[in-house]
Amino acid sequence: MNFKSTFLSLCLVFGSYIAISQCTPDASRTTPGYYTTAGEGKMPDAQIGVAYNETITIVMFSSYLTQNVDSVILKSVDNIPSGLTYTPLSNKILGGATSCILVQGTPTDPSQVGDKKIAFQVDIHGGPGGAVKLPFTENLDLKILPKSTTSIKEITSGEFAAKLFPNPFGQKTNVVVSGISSKKISFEVFNMVGESVYFNNTIVLDANNSFEFDKNELPNGIYVYKISDGTGTSLNRMMISEK
């Protein structure tokens, strides 16, 4: 292989890597702030030993403390858990512009389980030509969950039972219900703080008393799902672990 073809191959390899590592901002966000799939100012829960991939959309303000913002320079991201890395679309964001940061990896340190504040350290450049420099810190909340030491167990309560195949799962799983008295059921998913994150009360089971569940935008983590047919209820645990 000559030098020219070798150089071209390296460009393709590194170009592919950069493309994969880049994030895409959420175009629906237009108000200044830091946003993730969990909302503003917070990140989806992460878990020890479970792959994590999240894009933080940043909509930069155009003025700060009576000064017009020329640009904002990202200096560092502090308190990020071991095993996670961050890749900004650019270290420089113009005032009023939108950018993003990709956070990915697998948390590895059990001692870091608990509530964290990920600190984004930036310098705000304002005034004529960006002559005024002001340090600023933006904190995002992140909860680190402990590693699951056993396989996901079904926690059944009521007149019937339900199982997921597979569980844990990535994008989709098959929910099989037994002992059901009706083909029409409701299906609700809760996060680990008890908030309802998904609800569908129009599900009709197929001939095998099953249906397919697609996680859609739900981030990786442990959830509790509830199935009800109007006479009984089954509470079960599931884990989303998309690579």
GROMACS .gro file of C-alpha atoms in nm:
model
  243
    1MET     CA    1   0.000   0.000   0.000
    2ASN     CA    2   0.155   0.333  -0.105
    3PHE     CA    3   0.160   0.649   0.104
    4LYS     CA    4  -0.135   0.807  -0.078
    5SER     CA    5  -0.368   0.512  -0.024
    6THR     CA    6  -0.250   0.473   0.338
    7PHE     CA    7  -0.320   0.840   0.408
    8LEU     CA    8  -0.665   0.810   0.248
    9SER     CA    9  -0.745   0.504   0.459
   10LEU     CA   10  -0.644   0.683   0.778
   11CYS     CA   11  -0.857   0.983   0.684
   12LEU     CA   12  -1.157   0.757   0.632
   13VAL     CA   13  -1.102   0.578   0.964
   14PHE     CA   14  -1.058   0.896   1.168
   15GLY     CA   15  -1.332   1.072   0.975
   16SER     CA   16  -1.572   0.789   1.060
   17TYR     CA   17  -1.469   0.804   1.425
   18ILE     CA   18  -1.529   1.178   1.445
   19ALA     CA   19  -1.869   1.144   1.277
   20ILE     CA   20  -1.973   0.873   1.523
   21SER     CA   21  -1.852   1.076   1.822
   22GLN     CA   22  -2.031   1.396   1.725
   23CYS     CA   23  -2.359   1.498   1.882
   24THR     CA   24  -2.661   1.661   1.721
   25PRO     CA   25  -2.843   1.939   1.912
   26ASP     CA   26  -3.217   1.908   1.973
   27ALA     CA   27  -3.360   2.163   1.729
   28SER     CA   28  -3.683   2.190   1.930
   29ARG     CA   29  -3.496   2.368   2.212
   30THR     CA   30  -3.493   2.743   2.157
   31THR     CA   31  -3.490   2.893   2.508
   32PRO     CA   32  -3.144   2.943   2.669
   33GLY     CA   33  -3.050   2.649   2.890
   34TYR     CA   34  -2.895   2.302   2.911
   35TYR     CA   35  -3.130   2.022   2.800
   36THR     CA   36  -3.130   1.640   2.788
   37THR     CA   37  -3.396   1.375   2.730
   38ALA     CA   38  -3.468   1.403   3.105
   39GLY     CA   39  -3.549   1.775   3.076
   40GLU     CA   40  -3.372   2.100   3.161
   41GLY     CA   41  -3.089   2.108   3.413
   42LYS     CA   42  -3.076   1.732   3.469
   43MET     CA   43  -2.945   1.417   3.307
   44PRO     CA   44  -3.104   1.072   3.281
   45ASP     CA   45  -2.999   0.828   3.554
   46ALA     CA   46  -2.684   0.626   3.489
   47GLN     CA   47  -2.603   0.285   3.635
   48ILE     CA   48  -2.278   0.115   3.725
   49GLY     CA   49  -2.189  -0.135   3.453
   50VAL     CA   50  -2.456  -0.016   3.206
   51ALA     CA   51  -2.367   0.166   2.884
   52TYR     CA   52  -2.465   0.534   2.884
   53ASN     CA   53  -2.516   0.767   2.589
   54GLU     CA   54  -2.674   1.111   2.622
   55THR     CA   55  -2.665   1.435   2.425
   56ILE     CA   56  -2.680   1.765   2.614
   57THR     CA   57  -2.826   2.042   2.400
   58ILE     CA   58  -2.699   2.389   2.491
   59VAL     CA   59  -2.890   2.699   2.387
   60MET     CA   60  -2.660   2.987   2.478
   61PHE     CA   61  -2.790   3.318   2.610
   62SER     CA   62  -2.712   3.630   2.408
   63SER     CA   63  -2.659   3.861   2.708
   64TYR     CA   64  -2.527   3.821   3.063
   65LEU     CA   65  -2.504   4.080   3.344
   66THR     CA   66  -2.592   4.366   3.105
   67GLN     CA   67  -2.317   4.257   2.864
   68ASN     CA   68  -2.376   4.119   2.517
   69VAL     CA   69  -2.230   3.769   2.493
   70ASP     CA   70  -1.975   3.737   2.214
   71SER     CA   71  -1.891   3.372   2.284
   72VAL     CA   72  -1.865   3.112   2.558
   73ILE     CA   73  -1.560   2.887   2.591
   74LEU     CA   74  -1.595   2.546   2.759
   75LYS     CA   75  -1.293   2.493   2.986
   76SER     CA   76  -1.379   2.165   3.157
   77VAL     CA   77  -1.651   1.930   3.278
   78ASP     CA   78  -1.597   1.843   3.645
   79ASN     CA   79  -1.737   1.562   3.863
   80ILE     CA   80  -1.808   1.339   3.566
   81PRO     CA   81  -1.822   0.975   3.687
   82SER     CA   82  -1.537   0.736   3.611
   83GLY     CA   83  -1.598   0.553   3.285
   84LEU     CA   84  -1.786   0.839   3.120
   85THR     CA   85  -1.635   1.082   2.871
   86TYR     CA   86  -1.762   1.402   2.716
   87THR     CA   87  -1.721   1.526   2.359
   88PRO     CA   88  -1.837   1.881   2.276
   89LEU     CA   89  -1.944   1.965   1.924
   90SER     CA   90  -1.713   2.265   1.974
   91ASN     CA   91  -1.540   2.419   2.274
   92LYS     CA   92  -1.664   2.759   2.156
   93ILE     CA   93  -2.031   2.861   2.138
   94LEU     CA   94  -2.134   3.198   2.001
   95GLY     CA   95  -2.381   3.406   2.199
   96GLY     CA   96  -2.738   3.307   2.110
   97ALA     CA   97  -2.622   2.994   1.923
   98THR     CA   98  -2.705   2.627   1.984
   99SER     CA   99  -2.452   2.349   2.038
  100CYS     CA  100  -2.424   2.018   2.222
  101ILE     CA  101  -2.206   1.784   2.427
  102LEU     CA  102  -2.208   1.405   2.396
  103VAL     CA  103  -2.167   1.213   2.724
  104GLN     CA  104  -2.104   0.842   2.679
  105GLY     CA  105  -1.934   0.539   2.827
  106THR     CA  106  -2.004   0.298   3.114
  107PRO     CA  107  -1.987   0.407   3.481
  108THR     CA  108  -1.739   0.185   3.665
  109ASP     CA  109  -1.683   0.312   4.021
  110PRO     CA  110  -1.935   0.183   4.283
  111SER     CA  111  -1.816   0.448   4.530
  112GLN     CA  112  -1.973   0.713   4.306
  113VAL     CA  113  -2.328   0.579   4.346
  114GLY     CA  114  -2.568   0.856   4.447
  115ASP     CA  115  -2.666   1.207   4.343
  116LYS     CA  116  -2.404   1.408   4.154
  117LYS     CA  117  -2.375   1.755   4.008
  118ILE     CA  118  -2.189   1.761   3.679
  119ALA     CA  119  -2.022   2.103   3.661
  120PHE     CA  120  -1.964   2.271   3.324
  121GLN     CA  121  -1.692   2.533   3.370
  122VAL     CA  122  -1.700   2.807   3.106
  123ASP     CA  123  -1.564   3.154   3.037
  124ILE     CA  124  -1.818   3.405   2.906
  125HIS     CA  125  -1.666   3.660   2.669
  126GLY     CA  126  -1.875   3.976   2.637
  127GLY     CA  127  -1.859   4.342   2.558
  128PRO     CA  128  -1.700   4.493   2.246
  129GLY     CA  129  -1.494   4.225   2.073
  130GLY     CA  130  -1.541   3.990   2.367
  131ALA     CA  131  -1.299   4.193   2.580
  132VAL     CA  132  -1.479   4.116   2.908
  133LYS     CA  133  -1.422   3.762   3.043
  134LEU     CA  134  -1.641   3.620   3.320
  135PRO     CA  135  -1.615   3.268   3.468
  136PHE     CA  136  -1.945   3.078   3.496
  137THR     CA  137  -2.050   2.731   3.617
  138GLU     CA  138  -2.358   2.540   3.499
  139ASN     CA  139  -2.455   2.234   3.707
  140LEU     CA  140  -2.659   1.939   3.581
  141ASP     CA  141  -2.801   1.679   3.821
  142LEU     CA  142  -2.710   1.315   3.762
  143LYS     CA  143  -2.803   1.012   3.970
  144ILE     CA  144  -2.573   0.706   3.962
  145LEU     CA  145  -2.756   0.381   4.037
  146PRO     CA  146  -2.581   0.072   4.180
  147LYS     CA  147  -2.495  -0.223   3.963
  148SER     CA  148  -2.762  -0.491   3.943
  149THR     CA  149  -2.618  -0.800   4.116
  150THR     CA  150  -2.886  -1.041   3.996
  151SER     CA  151  -3.096  -1.090   3.688
  152ILE     CA  152  -3.417  -0.892   3.670
  153LYS     CA  153  -3.678  -1.064   3.885
  154GLU     CA  154  -4.050  -1.037   3.833
  155ILE     CA  155  -4.242  -0.881   4.123
  156THR     CA  156  -4.598  -1.004   4.076
  157SER     CA  157  -4.899  -0.873   4.261
  158GLY     CA  158  -5.260  -0.940   4.166
  159GLU     CA  159  -5.450  -1.202   3.970
  160PHE     CA  160  -5.207  -1.251   3.684
  161ALA     CA  161  -4.839  -1.231   3.595
  162ALA     CA  162  -4.629  -1.076   3.319
  163LYS     CA  163  -4.280  -1.140   3.185
  164LEU     CA  164  -4.055  -0.959   2.940
  165PHE     CA  165  -3.851  -1.138   2.674
  166PRO     CA  166  -3.576  -1.025   2.679
  167ASN     CA  167  -3.516  -0.843   3.006
  168PRO     CA  168  -3.286  -0.644   3.014
  169PHE     CA  169  -3.350  -0.521   2.659
  170GLY     CA  170  -3.230  -0.255   2.417
  171GLN     CA  171  -3.492  -0.095   2.194
  172LYS     CA  172  -3.782  -0.343   2.207
  173THR     CA  173  -3.909  -0.629   2.421
  174ASN     CA  174  -4.203  -0.871   2.409
  175VAL     CA  175  -4.444  -0.860   2.706
  176VAL     CA  176  -4.623  -1.190   2.775
  177VAL     CA  177  -4.918  -1.193   3.016
  178SER     CA  178  -5.064  -1.503   3.184
  179GLY     CA  179  -5.382  -1.552   3.389
  180ILE     CA  180  -5.543  -1.256   3.218
  181SER     CA  181  -5.923  -1.212   3.216
  182SER     CA  182  -5.936  -0.956   2.934
  183LYS     CA  183  -5.751  -0.895   2.608
  184LYS     CA  184  -5.762  -0.521   2.673
  185ILE     CA  185  -5.505  -0.393   2.921
  186SER     CA  186  -5.328  -0.078   3.035
  187PHE     CA  187  -4.949  -0.057   3.051
  188GLU     CA  188  -4.765   0.206   3.256
  189VAL     CA  189  -4.393   0.258   3.321
  190PHE     CA  190  -4.243   0.439   3.622
  191ASN     CA  191  -3.887   0.555   3.683
  192MET     CA  192  -3.706   0.481   4.010
  193VAL     CA  193  -3.842   0.792   4.181
  194GLY     CA  194  -4.201   0.692   4.107
  195GLU     CA  195  -4.270   0.927   3.816
  196SER     CA  196  -4.487   0.792   3.533
  197VAL     CA  197  -4.283   0.808   3.211
  198TYR     CA  198  -4.510   0.606   2.979
  199PHE     CA  199  -4.880   0.516   2.973
  200ASN     CA  200  -5.101   0.333   2.723
  201ASN     CA  201  -5.451   0.212   2.809
  202THR     CA  202  -5.549   0.095   2.459
  203ILE     CA  203  -5.335  -0.220   2.430
  204VAL     CA  204  -5.506  -0.532   2.291
  205LEU     CA  205  -5.316  -0.858   2.346
  206ASP     CA  206  -5.254  -1.087   2.049
  207ALA     CA  207  -5.342  -1.458   2.027
  208ASN     CA  208  -5.043  -1.542   2.250
  209ASN     CA  209  -5.150  -1.290   2.517
  210SER     CA  210  -4.850  -1.073   2.434
  211PHE     CA  211  -4.757  -0.735   2.287
  212GLU     CA  212  -4.439  -0.555   2.184
  213PHE     CA  213  -4.307  -0.261   2.384
  214ASP     CA  214  -4.077  -0.004   2.221
  215LYS     CA  215  -3.880   0.212   2.465
  216ASN     CA  216  -3.880   0.505   2.218
  217GLU     CA  217  -3.696   0.789   2.397
  218LEU     CA  218  -3.667   0.630   2.742
  219PRO     CA  219  -3.301   0.637   2.856
  220ASN     CA  220  -3.109   0.339   2.993
  221GLY     CA  221  -3.198   0.248   3.349
  222ILE     CA  222  -3.420   0.041   3.578
  223TYR     CA  223  -3.797   0.091   3.567
  224VAL     CA  224  -4.112  -0.057   3.719
  225TYR     CA  225  -4.398  -0.136   3.485
  226LYS     CA  226  -4.762  -0.193   3.578
  227ILE     CA  227  -5.015  -0.397   3.381
  228SER     CA  228  -5.386  -0.389   3.464
  229ASP     CA  229  -5.694  -0.548   3.308
  230GLY     CA  230  -5.942  -0.371   3.533
  231THR     CA  231  -5.968  -0.657   3.783
  232GLY     CA  232  -5.605  -0.730   3.867
  233THR     CA  233  -5.265  -0.562   3.856
  234SER     CA  234  -4.914  -0.691   3.798
  235LEU     CA  235  -4.608  -0.488   3.902
  236ASN     CA  236  -4.277  -0.590   3.748
  237ARG     CA  237  -3.926  -0.458   3.708
  238MET     CA  238  -3.745  -0.407   3.380
  239MET     CA  239  -3.407  -0.276   3.267
  240ILE     CA  240  -3.330  -0.083   2.949
  241SER     CA  241  -2.968  -0.130   2.847
  242GLU     CA  242  -2.919  -0.015   2.490
  243LYS     CA  243  -2.557  -0.031   2.374
   0.00000   0.00000   0.00000
